[in-house]
mmCIF file of C-alpha atoms and ligand atoms in Angstrom:
data_model
loop_
_atom_site.group_PDB
_atom_site.id
_atom_site.type_symbol
_atom_site.label_atom_id
_atom_site.label_comp_id
_atom_site.label_asym_id
_atom_site.label_seq_id
_atom_site.Cartn_x
_atom_site.Cartn_y
_atom_site.Cartn_z
ATOM 1 C CA MET A 160 17.115 -66.032 -176.624
ATOM 2 C CA LYS A 161 20.003 -66.745 -179.465
ATOM 3 C CA ILE A 162 22.055 -69.629 -179.230
ATOM 4 C CA THR A 163 24.748 -70.712 -181.818
ATOM 5 C CA THR A 164 25.560 -74.346 -181.838
ATOM 6 C CA VAL A 165 28.989 -75.883 -182.903
ATOM 7 C CA ILE A 166 29.083 -79.026 -184.196
ATOM 8 C CA GLY A 167 31.560 -81.519 -186.288
ATOM 9 C CA ALA A 168 31.642 -84.704 -185.929
ATOM 10 C CA ARG A 169 29.786 -87.252 -185.892
ATOM 11 C CA PRO A 170 29.207 -88.134 -181.910
ATOM 12 C CA GLN A 171 27.677 -84.355 -182.171
ATOM 13 C CA PHE A 172 25.268 -83.878 -183.680
ATOM 14 C CA ILE A 173 23.452 -87.509 -182.206
ATOM 15 C CA LYS A 174 24.231 -85.078 -178.705
ATOM 16 C CA ALA A 175 22.951 -82.044 -180.770
ATOM 17 C CA ALA A 176 19.895 -84.548 -181.431
ATOM 18 C CA ALA A 177 18.242 -83.795 -178.367
ATOM 19 C CA LEU A 178 18.606 -80.260 -176.900
ATOM 20 C CA THR A 179 17.118 -79.029 -180.762
ATOM 21 C CA LYS A 180 14.408 -80.225 -180.017
ATOM 22 C CA ALA A 181 14.284 -79.061 -176.739
ATOM 23 C CA PHE A 182 15.630 -75.582 -177.202
ATOM 24 C CA ARG A 183 12.588 -75.378 -179.970
ATOM 25 C CA GLU A 184 9.761 -76.546 -177.761
ATOM 26 C CA HIS A 185 10.883 -73.805 -174.827
ATOM 27 C CA GLY A 186 11.527 -71.089 -177.783
ATOM 28 C CA ILE A 187 15.156 -70.526 -177.775
ATOM 29 C CA HIS A 188 16.162 -69.956 -180.696
ATOM 30 C CA GLU A 189 19.234 -71.907 -182.398
ATOM 31 C CA ARG A 190 21.525 -71.317 -185.020
ATOM 32 C CA VAL A 191 23.112 -75.104 -186.244
ATOM 33 C CA LEU A 192 27.181 -74.236 -187.775
ATOM 34 C CA HIS A 193 28.583 -77.273 -188.669
ATOM 35 C CA THR A 194 32.174 -76.885 -189.387
ATOM 36 C CA GLY A 195 32.357 -79.503 -191.748
ATOM 37 C CA GLN A 196 34.812 -81.317 -189.625
ATOM 38 C CA HIS A 197 32.892 -84.798 -190.895
ATOM 39 C CA TYR A 198 31.950 -84.842 -194.181
ATOM 40 C CA ASP A 199 31.227 -88.007 -195.531
ATOM 41 C CA GLU A 200 27.946 -88.909 -196.510
ATOM 42 C CA ASN A 201 27.771 -91.977 -194.304
ATOM 43 C CA MET A 202 29.666 -89.927 -190.705
ATOM 44 C CA SER A 203 27.510 -86.154 -191.280
ATOM 45 C CA ASP A 204 24.248 -86.609 -193.479
ATOM 46 C CA VAL A 205 23.024 -89.955 -192.220
ATOM 47 C CA PHE A 206 23.005 -88.181 -188.866
ATOM 48 C CA PHE A 207 20.861 -85.610 -189.980
ATOM 49 C CA LYS A 208 18.037 -87.927 -191.416
ATOM 50 C CA ASP A 209 17.980 -90.980 -188.869
ATOM 51 C CA LEU A 210 17.708 -87.261 -185.717
ATOM 52 C CA GLU A 211 15.060 -85.839 -187.448
ATOM 53 C CA MET A 212 17.440 -83.210 -187.223
ATOM 54 C CA PRO A 213 16.955 -80.026 -189.762
ATOM 55 C CA GLU A 214 20.022 -78.931 -192.499
ATOM 56 C CA PRO A 215 22.151 -77.073 -190.874
ATOM 57 C CA THR A 216 22.233 -73.117 -191.039
ATOM 58 C CA VAL A 217 25.174 -72.707 -191.922
ATOM 59 C CA ASN A 218 28.283 -75.239 -193.181
ATOM 60 C CA LEU A 219 31.905 -74.378 -192.572
ATOM 61 C CA ALA A 220 32.962 -77.056 -194.670
ATOM 62 C CA VAL A 221 36.362 -77.750 -193.264
ATOM 63 C CA THR A 222 37.240 -81.471 -193.957
ATOM 64 C CA ALA A 223 40.728 -82.719 -193.225
ATOM 65 C CA SER A 224 43.576 -81.878 -192.774
ATOM 66 C CA SER A 225 46.332 -81.198 -190.147
ATOM 67 C CA HIS A 226 44.995 -80.309 -186.462
ATOM 68 C CA ALA A 227 46.471 -76.081 -186.720
ATOM 69 C CA GLU A 228 44.931 -76.073 -190.362
ATOM 70 C CA GLN A 229 41.333 -77.486 -189.966
ATOM 71 C CA THR A 230 41.053 -75.314 -186.383
ATOM 72 C CA ALA A 231 41.857 -72.046 -188.237
ATOM 73 C CA THR A 232 39.907 -72.519 -190.336
ATOM 74 C CA MET A 233 36.447 -73.615 -188.433
ATOM 75 C CA LEU A 234 38.149 -69.997 -185.996
ATOM 76 C CA THR A 235 37.842 -67.987 -188.977
ATOM 77 C CA GLY A 236 34.279 -69.483 -190.103
ATOM 78 C CA ILE A 237 33.151 -68.820 -187.031
ATOM 79 C CA GLU A 238 34.064 -65.905 -185.124
ATOM 80 C CA GLN A 239 32.395 -64.199 -188.682
ATOM 81 C CA ASP A 240 29.087 -65.958 -188.350
ATOM 82 C CA ILE A 241 29.602 -64.948 -184.721
ATOM 83 C CA LEU A 242 30.174 -61.267 -185.305
ATOM 84 C CA ASN A 243 27.171 -61.765 -188.403
ATOM 85 C CA PHE A 244 24.817 -62.110 -185.716
ATOM 86 C CA SER A 245 24.997 -61.566 -182.318
ATOM 87 C CA PRO A 246 24.206 -65.045 -180.588
ATOM 88 C CA ASP A 247 23.847 -63.957 -176.194
ATOM 89 C CA ALA A 248 25.744 -67.623 -175.854
ATOM 90 C CA LEU A 249 27.266 -70.479 -177.995
ATOM 91 C CA LEU A 250 27.460 -73.862 -177.150
ATOM 92 C CA VAL A 251 29.802 -76.664 -178.025
ATOM 93 C CA TYR A 252 29.516 -80.689 -177.199
ATOM 94 C CA GLY A 253 32.292 -83.021 -176.050
ATOM 95 C CA ASP A 254 36.250 -82.918 -177.137
ATOM 96 C CA THR A 255 36.447 -82.529 -180.622
ATOM 97 C CA ASN A 256 38.170 -79.622 -182.411
ATOM 98 C CA SER A 257 35.124 -78.391 -183.213
ATOM 99 C CA THR A 258 34.999 -77.950 -180.046
ATOM 100 C CA LEU A 259 38.152 -75.919 -179.673
ATOM 101 C CA ALA A 260 37.168 -73.634 -182.545
ATOM 102 C CA GLY A 261 34.026 -72.617 -181.272
ATOM 103 C CA ALA A 262 34.618 -72.358 -177.572
ATOM 104 C CA LEU A 263 37.781 -70.452 -178.616
ATOM 105 C CA ALA A 264 36.017 -68.441 -181.456
ATOM 106 C CA ALA A 265 33.005 -67.339 -178.210
ATOM 107 C CA ALA A 266 35.247 -66.575 -175.644
ATOM 108 C CA LYS A 267 37.711 -64.291 -177.353
ATOM 109 C CA LEU A 268 34.284 -61.987 -179.098
ATOM 110 C CA ASN A 269 33.254 -62.251 -175.062
ATOM 111 C CA THR A 270 30.146 -64.435 -176.240
ATOM 112 C CA PRO A 271 29.239 -66.923 -172.930
ATOM 113 C CA VAL A 272 30.435 -70.359 -174.079
ATOM 114 C CA ILE A 273 28.406 -73.199 -172.765
ATOM 115 C CA HIS A 274 29.913 -76.630 -172.403
ATOM 116 C CA VAL A 275 27.934 -80.190 -172.584
ATOM 117 C CA GLU A 276 30.207 -82.393 -171.807
ATOM 118 C CA ALA A 277 32.466 -81.073 -169.290
ATOM 119 C CA GLY A 278 34.418 -82.479 -166.632
ATOM 120 C CA LEU A 279 35.999 -84.802 -168.476
ATOM 121 C CA ARG A 280 39.226 -86.236 -167.899
ATOM 122 C CA SER A 281 41.372 -89.309 -168.689
ATOM 123 C CA PHE A 282 44.280 -86.963 -168.319
ATOM 124 C CA ASP A 283 46.629 -88.363 -170.369
ATOM 125 C CA LYS A 284 47.786 -84.323 -172.777
ATOM 126 C CA ARG A 285 49.164 -87.003 -175.284
ATOM 127 C CA MET A 286 45.602 -87.598 -176.839
ATOM 128 C CA PRO A 287 44.011 -83.846 -178.374
ATOM 129 C CA GLU A 288 40.213 -84.647 -176.895
ATOM 130 C CA GLU A 289 42.062 -83.928 -173.620
ATOM 131 C CA ILE A 290 43.739 -80.620 -174.502
ATOM 132 C CA ASN A 291 40.810 -79.401 -176.668
ATOM 133 C CA ARG A 292 38.591 -80.817 -173.309
ATOM 134 C CA VAL A 293 40.788 -78.672 -171.060
ATOM 135 C CA LEU A 294 40.876 -75.843 -172.795
ATOM 136 C CA THR A 295 37.207 -75.656 -173.423
ATOM 137 C CA ASP A 296 36.111 -76.491 -169.981
ATOM 138 C CA ASN A 297 38.874 -73.312 -169.144
ATOM 139 C CA LEU A 298 36.807 -71.307 -171.655
ATOM 140 C CA SER A 299 33.601 -71.858 -170.927
ATOM 141 C CA SER A 300 31.416 -69.278 -168.769
ATOM 142 C CA LEU A 301 28.366 -72.405 -167.923
ATOM 143 C CA LEU A 302 29.341 -75.927 -167.857
ATOM 144 C CA LEU A 303 26.677 -78.318 -168.230
ATOM 145 C CA CYS A 304 28.863 -81.841 -166.800
ATOM 146 C CA PRO A 305 27.191 -85.678 -167.264
ATOM 147 C CA THR A 306 28.692 -87.262 -164.590
ATOM 148 C CA GLN A 307 29.684 -86.454 -160.460
ATOM 149 C CA THR A 308 33.011 -87.269 -161.267
ATOM 150 C CA SER A 309 33.451 -85.123 -164.265
ATOM 151 C CA VAL A 310 31.995 -82.056 -161.430
ATOM 152 C CA ASN A 311 34.352 -82.592 -159.372
ATOM 153 C CA ASN A 312 37.360 -82.966 -161.610
ATOM 154 C CA LEU A 313 36.461 -79.417 -162.433
ATOM 155 C CA ILE A 314 36.045 -78.375 -158.599
ATOM 156 C CA LYS A 315 39.786 -79.503 -157.815
ATOM 157 C CA GLU A 316 40.639 -77.242 -160.919
ATOM 158 C CA ASN A 317 39.329 -74.540 -159.838
ATOM 159 C CA ILE A 318 37.738 -73.686 -163.189
ATOM 160 C CA SER A 319 35.657 -70.119 -162.572
ATOM 161 C CA GLY A 320 32.803 -70.975 -165.048
ATOM 162 C CA LYS A 321 29.573 -71.799 -163.198
ATOM 163 C CA ILE A 322 29.457 -75.705 -162.944
ATOM 164 C CA GLU A 323 26.105 -77.406 -162.817
ATOM 165 C CA LEU A 324 25.624 -81.949 -163.063
ATOM 166 C CA VAL A 325 22.522 -82.480 -165.430
ATOM 167 C CA GLY A 326 23.220 -85.794 -166.336
ATOM 168 C CA ASP A 327 23.633 -87.294 -170.019
ATOM 169 C CA VAL A 328 22.172 -85.692 -173.418
ATOM 170 C CA MET A 329 23.918 -89.345 -175.489
ATOM 171 C CA GLN A 330 21.342 -91.497 -173.314
ATOM 172 C CA VAL A 331 18.169 -89.196 -173.275
ATOM 173 C CA VAL A 332 18.891 -90.418 -177.519
ATOM 174 C CA LEU A 333 19.305 -93.694 -177.181
ATOM 175 C CA MET A 334 16.170 -94.417 -175.039
ATOM 176 C CA ASP A 335 14.430 -91.823 -177.448
ATOM 177 C CA LEU A 336 14.906 -94.073 -180.423
ATOM 178 C CA ILE A 337 16.408 -97.141 -179.001
ATOM 179 C CA ASN A 338 12.569 -99.070 -179.383
ATOM 180 C CA VAL A 339 12.198 -97.650 -183.245
ATOM 181 C CA ALA A 340 15.839 -98.955 -183.462
ATOM 182 C CA LYS A 341 14.884 -101.966 -182.422
ATOM 183 C CA SER A 342 11.135 -102.229 -184.491
ATOM 184 C CA GLU A 343 12.734 -100.101 -187.569
ATOM 185 C CA SER A 344 16.456 -100.634 -188.395
ATOM 186 C CA ARG A 345 17.527 -103.855 -190.793
ATOM 187 C CA ILE A 346 20.426 -104.245 -190.836
ATOM 188 C CA HIS A 347 21.561 -107.756 -189.123
ATOM 189 C CA GLU A 348 19.123 -108.703 -192.398
ATOM 190 C CA LYS A 349 21.178 -106.512 -194.913
ATOM 191 C CA ILE A 350 25.058 -107.242 -193.481
ATOM 192 C CA GLY A 351 23.381 -111.062 -192.927
ATOM 193 C CA HIS A 352 24.529 -110.912 -188.899
ATOM 194 C CA PRO A 353 21.990 -111.617 -187.164
ATOM 195 C CA ALA A 354 21.193 -110.466 -183.388
ATOM 196 C CA GLY A 355 22.854 -112.417 -180.528
ATOM 197 C CA SER A 356 25.581 -113.058 -183.372
ATOM 198 C CA TYR A 357 28.817 -110.580 -183.067
ATOM 199 C CA TYR A 358 30.703 -108.950 -180.795
ATOM 200 C CA LEU A 359 30.760 -105.836 -182.258
ATOM 201 C CA ALA A 360 33.918 -103.312 -183.208
ATOM 202 C CA THR A 361 34.952 -99.852 -183.555
ATOM 203 C CA VAL A 362 38.308 -98.748 -183.610
ATOM 204 C CA HIS A 363 38.927 -94.452 -184.244
ATOM 205 C CA ARG A 364 41.338 -92.569 -181.489
ATOM 206 C CA ALA A 365 44.404 -91.404 -182.981
ATOM 207 C CA GLU A 366 46.441 -93.620 -180.551
ATOM 208 C CA ASN A 367 45.503 -96.772 -181.636
ATOM 209 C CA THR A 368 45.711 -95.740 -185.783
ATOM 210 C CA ASN A 369 48.886 -93.268 -185.967
ATOM 211 C CA ASN A 370 50.674 -96.870 -184.606
ATOM 212 C CA ALA A 371 51.311 -99.528 -187.821
ATOM 213 C CA ASP A 372 52.379 -101.802 -185.557
ATOM 214 C CA LYS A 373 49.886 -101.489 -182.699
ATOM 215 C CA LEU A 374 46.510 -100.863 -185.164
ATOM 216 C CA PHE A 375 47.572 -104.676 -186.855
ATOM 217 C CA SER A 376 48.106 -106.376 -183.969
ATOM 218 C CA VAL A 377 44.120 -104.892 -183.416
ATOM 219 C CA MET A 378 43.301 -106.497 -185.929
ATOM 220 C CA GLU A 379 45.171 -109.432 -185.699
ATOM 221 C CA THR A 380 43.591 -109.939 -182.665
ATOM 222 C CA LEU A 381 40.033 -109.027 -183.445
ATOM 223 C CA GLY A 382 40.102 -111.197 -186.333
ATOM 224 C CA SER A 383 41.421 -114.949 -184.402
ATOM 225 C CA LEU A 384 38.551 -114.285 -181.970
ATOM 226 C CA ASP A 385 36.356 -117.483 -181.677
ATOM 227 C CA GLU A 386 33.396 -114.609 -182.193
ATOM 228 C CA LYS A 387 32.261 -113.183 -185.380
ATOM 229 C CA VAL A 388 33.568 -109.671 -184.476
ATOM 230 C CA VAL A 389 30.950 -106.884 -187.160
ATOM 231 C CA PHE A 390 33.681 -103.790 -187.765
ATOM 232 C CA PRO A 391 31.426 -101.179 -189.246
ATOM 233 C CA MET A 392 34.924 -99.102 -189.868
ATOM 234 C CA HIS A 393 36.031 -95.075 -189.269
ATOM 235 C CA PRO A 394 37.403 -93.591 -192.424
ATOM 236 C CA ARG A 395 39.761 -92.295 -190.812
ATOM 237 C CA THR A 396 41.098 -96.218 -189.844
ATOM 238 C CA LYS A 397 39.719 -97.328 -193.413
ATOM 239 C CA ASN A 398 42.176 -94.812 -194.566
ATOM 240 C CA VAL A 399 45.704 -95.432 -192.575
ATOM 241 C CA LEU A 400 44.413 -99.259 -193.095
ATOM 242 C CA GLN A 401 44.156 -99.142 -197.350
ATOM 243 C CA SER A 402 47.423 -96.978 -197.211
ATOM 244 C CA TRP A 403 49.691 -99.525 -195.017
ATOM 245 C CA GLY A 404 47.867 -101.899 -197.248
ATOM 246 C CA TRP A 405 46.762 -104.020 -195.008
ATOM 247 C CA LYS A 406 43.808 -107.752 -196.295
ATOM 248 C CA ASN A 407 41.980 -108.590 -194.082
ATOM 249 C CA THR A 408 42.408 -112.087 -194.266
ATOM 250 C CA SER A 409 39.850 -113.153 -191.135
ATOM 251 C CA GLU A 410 36.719 -115.015 -191.425
ATOM 252 C CA SER A 411 35.165 -114.079 -188.878
ATOM 253 C CA LEU A 412 35.911 -109.966 -188.919
ATOM 254 C CA PHE A 413 33.106 -108.216 -191.419
ATOM 255 C CA VAL A 414 34.746 -104.350 -191.852
ATOM 256 C CA ILE A 415 30.837 -102.888 -192.943
ATOM 257 C CA GLU A 416 31.506 -99.287 -193.641
ATOM 258 C CA PRO A 417 30.422 -97.215 -190.627
ATOM 259 C CA VAL A 418 26.121 -96.582 -190.286
ATOM 260 C CA GLY A 419 23.484 -94.201 -189.219
ATOM 261 C CA TYR A 420 22.197 -93.871 -185.491
ATOM 262 C CA ILE A 421 19.037 -95.803 -186.370
ATOM 263 C CA ASP A 422 21.388 -99.229 -187.637
ATOM 264 C CA MET A 423 23.720 -98.337 -185.331
ATOM 265 C CA ILE A 424 21.922 -98.885 -181.261
ATOM 266 C CA SER A 425 20.309 -101.860 -183.092
ATOM 267 C CA LEU A 426 23.924 -103.161 -183.610
ATOM 268 C CA ILE A 427 24.801 -102.689 -180.331
ATOM 269 C CA ALA A 428 21.734 -103.994 -178.846
ATOM 270 C CA GLY A 429 21.880 -107.322 -181.344
ATOM 271 C CA ALA A 430 25.554 -107.449 -179.716
ATOM 272 C CA ARG A 431 26.814 -110.268 -177.304
ATOM 273 C CA MET A 432 29.905 -107.927 -176.100
ATOM 274 C CA ILE A 433 31.089 -104.143 -177.755
ATOM 275 C CA LEU A 434 35.163 -104.048 -178.561
ATOM 276 C CA THR A 435 35.895 -100.253 -178.484
ATOM 277 C CA ASP A 436 37.833 -97.173 -178.650
ATOM 278 C CA SER A 437 35.123 -95.161 -179.048
ATOM 279 C CA GLY A 438 34.274 -92.297 -175.742
ATOM 280 C CA GLY A 439 30.176 -92.486 -176.870
ATOM 281 C CA LEU A 440 29.659 -96.200 -176.744
ATOM 282 C CA GLN A 441 31.188 -97.610 -174.292
ATOM 283 C CA LYS A 442 28.688 -95.551 -172.463
ATOM 284 C CA GLU A 443 25.810 -96.859 -175.159
ATOM 285 C CA ALA A 444 26.697 -100.039 -174.171
ATOM 286 C CA GLY A 445 26.404 -100.104 -170.622
ATOM 287 C CA TRP A 446 23.676 -98.475 -170.955
ATOM 288 C CA LEU A 447 21.919 -100.897 -172.940
ATOM 289 C CA GLY A 448 23.299 -103.915 -171.261
ATOM 290 C CA LYS A 449 26.132 -104.606 -172.344
ATOM 291 C CA GLN A 450 30.408 -105.086 -171.394
ATOM 292 C CA CYS A 451 31.926 -103.559 -173.253
ATOM 293 C CA VAL A 452 35.871 -103.762 -173.655
ATOM 294 C CA THR A 453 37.626 -100.668 -173.941
ATOM 295 C CA LEU A 454 40.840 -100.753 -176.043
ATOM 296 C CA ARG A 455 42.754 -97.559 -174.697
ATOM 297 C CA GLU A 456 44.623 -97.514 -171.799
ATOM 298 C CA ASN A 457 42.152 -95.113 -169.566
ATOM 299 C CA THR A 458 38.658 -93.806 -170.285
ATOM 300 C CA GLU A 459 36.591 -90.588 -168.938
ATOM 301 C CA TRP A 460 33.927 -92.542 -168.357
ATOM 302 C CA VAL A 461 34.853 -93.930 -165.195
ATOM 303 C CA GLU A 462 31.156 -94.814 -164.079
ATOM 304 C CA THR A 463 31.018 -97.577 -166.771
ATOM 305 C CA ILE A 464 33.850 -99.149 -165.214
ATOM 306 C CA GLU A 465 32.885 -98.488 -161.377
ATOM 307 C CA ALA A 466 29.445 -100.297 -162.348
ATOM 308 C CA GLY A 467 30.837 -103.605 -164.060
ATOM 309 C CA LEU A 468 30.407 -102.905 -167.572
ATOM 310 C CA ASN A 469 33.554 -101.667 -169.544
ATOM 311 C CA ARG A 470 37.308 -103.269 -168.997
ATOM 312 C CA LEU A 471 40.997 -101.937 -169.691
ATOM 313 C CA ALA A 472 42.213 -103.478 -172.057
ATOM 314 C CA GLY A 473 44.144 -101.151 -173.844
ATOM 315 C CA THR A 474 45.589 -102.796 -177.394
ATOM 316 C CA ASP A 475 47.201 -106.110 -175.767
ATOM 317 C CA ASP A 476 46.366 -109.412 -177.425
ATOM 318 C CA LYS A 477 45.914 -111.136 -174.122
ATOM 319 C CA ALA A 478 44.668 -108.321 -172.212
ATOM 320 C CA ILE A 479 41.556 -108.036 -174.820
ATOM 321 C CA ARG A 480 40.816 -112.298 -174.495
ATOM 322 C CA ASN A 481 41.456 -112.683 -171.134
ATOM 323 C CA ALA A 482 38.891 -109.435 -170.621
ATOM 324 C CA ILE A 483 36.055 -110.744 -172.887
ATOM 325 C CA ALA A 484 36.828 -114.019 -170.910
ATOM 326 C CA ASP A 485 36.978 -112.680 -167.895
ATOM 327 C CA PHE A 486 33.413 -111.011 -168.871
ATOM 328 C CA GLU A 487 31.820 -114.250 -170.838
ATOM 329 C CA ASN A 488 31.730 -116.082 -167.632
ATOM 330 C CA LYS A 489 29.783 -112.810 -165.720
ATOM 331 C CA LYS A 490 26.238 -111.303 -166.139
ATOM 332 C CA PRO A 491 26.271 -107.878 -166.632
ATOM 333 C CA ASN A 492 24.179 -105.800 -164.408
ATOM 334 C CA LEU A 493 21.497 -102.909 -166.289
ATOM 335 C CA ASN A 494 21.508 -99.745 -165.670
ATOM 336 C CA LYS A 495 18.841 -99.064 -164.822
ATOM 337 C CA ASN A 496 19.197 -94.661 -164.465
ATOM 338 C CA LYS A 497 17.359 -93.565 -167.207
ATOM 339 C CA ASN A 498 17.724 -90.076 -166.842
ATOM 340 C CA ILE A 499 15.408 -88.449 -168.526
ATOM 341 C CA SER A 500 15.022 -85.159 -166.956
ATOM 342 C CA VAL A 501 18.610 -84.223 -168.528
ATOM 343 C CA THR A 502 17.425 -81.852 -171.374
ATOM 344 C CA LYS A 503 14.721 -80.020 -168.574
ATOM 345 C CA LYS A 504 17.947 -79.463 -166.803
ATOM 346 C CA ILE A 505 19.879 -78.154 -169.345
ATOM 347 C CA ILE A 506 17.449 -75.055 -170.293
ATOM 348 C CA SER A 507 17.233 -74.424 -166.806
ATOM 349 C CA ALA A 508 21.008 -73.744 -166.170
ATOM 350 C CA ILE A 509 20.862 -71.930 -169.619
ATOM 351 C CA LYS A 510 17.855 -70.007 -168.266
ATOM 352 C CA ASN A 511 19.307 -68.884 -164.853
ATOM 353 C CA ASN A 512 22.634 -68.258 -166.575
ATOM 354 C CA ILE A 513 22.414 -66.852 -169.266
ATOM 355 C CA VAL A 514 21.436 -63.471 -170.053
HETATM 356 C C1 UD1 B 178 37.079 -87.044 -184.329
HETATM 357 C C2 UD1 B 178 37.464 -86.493 -182.988
HETATM 358 C C3 UD1 B 178 37.482 -87.482 -181.796
HETATM 359 C C4 UD1 B 178 36.599 -87.868 -181.642
HETATM 360 C C5 UD1 B 178 35.779 -88.667 -183.289
HETATM 361 C C6 UD1 B 178 34.869 -88.915 -183.758
HETATM 362 C C7 UD1 B 178 39.244 -84.670 -183.080
HETATM 363 C C8 UD1 B 178 40.502 -84.476 -182.647
HETATM 364 N N1 UD1 B 178 39.425 -85.782 -183.142
HETATM 365 O O1 UD1 B 178 38.019 -88.018 -184.739
HETATM 366 O O2 UD1 B 178 37.371 -86.806 -180.547
HETATM 367 O O3 UD1 B 178 36.697 -89.218 -181.020
HETATM 368 O O4 UD1 B 178 35.785 -87.678 -184.400
HETATM 369 O O5 UD1 B 178 34.416 -89.702 -184.645
HETATM 370 O O6 UD1 B 178 38.482 -83.528 -183.597
HETATM 371 N N2 UD1 B 178 37.431 -88.785 -192.650
HETATM 372 C C9 UD1 B 178 36.593 -89.068 -193.676
HETATM 373 N N3 UD1 B 178 35.664 -88.337 -193.930
HETATM 374 C C10 UD1 B 178 34.904 -87.856 -192.510
HETATM 375 C C11 UD1 B 178 35.847 -87.646 -191.418
HETATM 376 C C12 UD1 B 178 37.121 -87.764 -191.540
HETATM 377 O O7 UD1 B 178 37.897 -89.805 -195.385
HETATM 378 O O8 UD1 B 178 33.958 -86.915 -193.374
HETATM 379 C C13 UD1 B 178 39.167 -89.105 -193.015
HETATM 380 C C14 UD1 B 178 39.852 -88.590 -193.234
HETATM 381 O O9 UD1 B 178 41.158 -88.326 -193.555
HETATM 382 C C15 UD1 B 178 40.581 -87.668 -191.669
HETATM 383 C C16 UD1 B 178 40.494 -88.115 -190.614
HETATM 384 O O10 UD1 B 178 38.717 -89.481 -191.350
HETATM 385 O O11 UD1 B 178 41.367 -86.804 -192.186
HETATM 386 C C17 UD1 B 178 40.163 -88.189 -189.684
HETATM 387 O O12 UD1 B 178 39.319 -87.130 -189.343
HETATM 388 P P1 UD1 B 178 39.080 -86.430 -187.817
HETATM 389 O O13 UD1 B 178 37.721 -85.510 -187.810
HETATM 390 O O14 UD1 B 178 40.471 -85.348 -187.918
HETATM 391 O O15 UD1 B 178 39.472 -86.419 -186.478
HETATM 392 P P2 UD1 B 178 38.638 -88.017 -185.993
HETATM 393 O O16 UD1 B 178 39.136 -89.288 -186.513
HETATM 394 O O17 UD1 B 178 37.252 -88.219 -186.918
HETATM 395 N N1 UDP B 179 28.259 -94.842 -183.735
HETATM 396 C C1 UDP B 179 26.801 -94.676 -185.516
HETATM 397 N N2 UDP B 179 27.725 -95.352 -186.635
HETATM 398 C C2 UDP B 179 28.564 -95.869 -186.392
HETATM 399 C C3 UDP B 179 29.945 -95.644 -185.216
HETATM 400 C C4 UDP B 179 29.649 -95.433 -183.963
HETATM 401 O O1 UDP B 179 26.619 -94.126 -185.786
HETATM 402 O O2 UDP B 179 29.818 -96.791 -187.798
HETATM 403 C C5 UDP B 179 27.567 -93.555 -182.820
HETATM 404 C C6 UDP B 179 27.897 -94.421 -182.143
HETATM 405 O O3 UDP B 179 26.814 -95.889 -181.218
HETATM 406 C C7 UDP B 179 28.207 -93.333 -180.418
HETATM 407 C C8 UDP B 179 28.598 -92.323 -182.013
HETATM 408 O O4 UDP B 179 28.810 -92.511 -182.924
HETATM 409 O O5 UDP B 179 26.977 -92.620 -180.991
HETATM 410 C C9 UDP B 179 30.409 -92.470 -180.991
HETATM 411 O O6 UDP B 179 31.258 -91.871 -181.967
HETATM 412 P P1 UDP B 179 32.581 -92.012 -182.346
HETATM 413 O O7 UDP B 179 33.177 -93.567 -181.999
HETATM 414 O O8 UDP B 179 33.182 -91.811 -183.091
HETATM 415 O O9 UDP B 179 32.644 -90.609 -181.659
HETATM 416 P P2 UDP B 179 33.314 -90.734 -179.881
HETATM 417 O O10 UDP B 179 31.985 -90.683 -178.476
HETATM 418 O O11 UDP B 179 34.743 -91.871 -179.641
HETATM 419 O O12 UDP B 179 34.004 -89.436 -179.848
#
């Protein structure tokens, strides 16, 4: 069987690591197409090294542009690649523009689409990710869901593809590498902040970075908490802050460059709390028993809230401080579910449904 996997953004390199390994073990031939959506060394190459993944077979090098231009460039490149190599299916992850471009190019050529991380919904169509998810799920033949809630969302929407609950590939990758990270990462020494001495923050969502007042207010809050904050800054956030003339005047906010996966999971494991608008980080926090204050009004990962490890605070200063204070007074419950059979379930779903 031949599968083309389309990836392009940081979280997709991480998600792909688990399946690339499993495909090799099960004799499935995988062609990895990198759209080039993320292209900096520390947003792309570092993940292939950290996760011991082979170089992508092809890189479309689309880089940054408007949604339409970026998606359109990806579409033509992916279409040509499908025509050249005729895969039995095309596999996409998550909810980025690379996900939508892959699904749309394949569906139009009657190539079955496999969507990993299907069925997630924030029910907020102002998010580009929500548009990408809904469209991709409608174009997919095989929908591989990480949670029961995501399965239920697809059933409610009468999605026509085959729906399977398989668990979360990100958890597989995290559990595989967390011990390596704890013993090998030197990130705490490098940044000069020992484990247990900081909160870890990330902010990159369009809804938080497109508005100067909102982003300045979040930075002000992060820089005036009672705890040190380590902030590996996404290039989108860095670029907009720079263009608006923002300067870090806080003595407790430490902005660093984005880090590779091994250093990142070591930073999470050493953090006293996580403050983020990232999808992936909300889950990783929970899997490592860390409390997470989510800097959004909604989340697709409702299970993390139900488990008591995640709180939605949005970007309001008071709401963030209240969520932190509440968490500081409570011990987190460890989420013990290790989900080790995820890749096995995905391989059988593919073998049973793609001919
Ligand atoms: C994208 C996804 C988002 C995901 C995030 C993961 C879409 C619509 N959004 O958002 O769902 O959570 O990736 O990180 O697909 N840039 C660089 N170097 C890079 C990559 C980006 O400088 O290597 C800068 C560019 O200025 C670019 C901006 O970041 O314009 C935004 O990048 P883009 O890939 O369009 O969206 P993300 O915000 O990264
Ligand atoms: N991540 C990383 N280095 C960083 C910031 C994040 O390796 O400097 C990891 C993080 O641990 C998670 C993934 O990148 O596994 C999440 O990516 P991001 O927040 O960019 O995207 P989202 O999950 O919100 O789509």
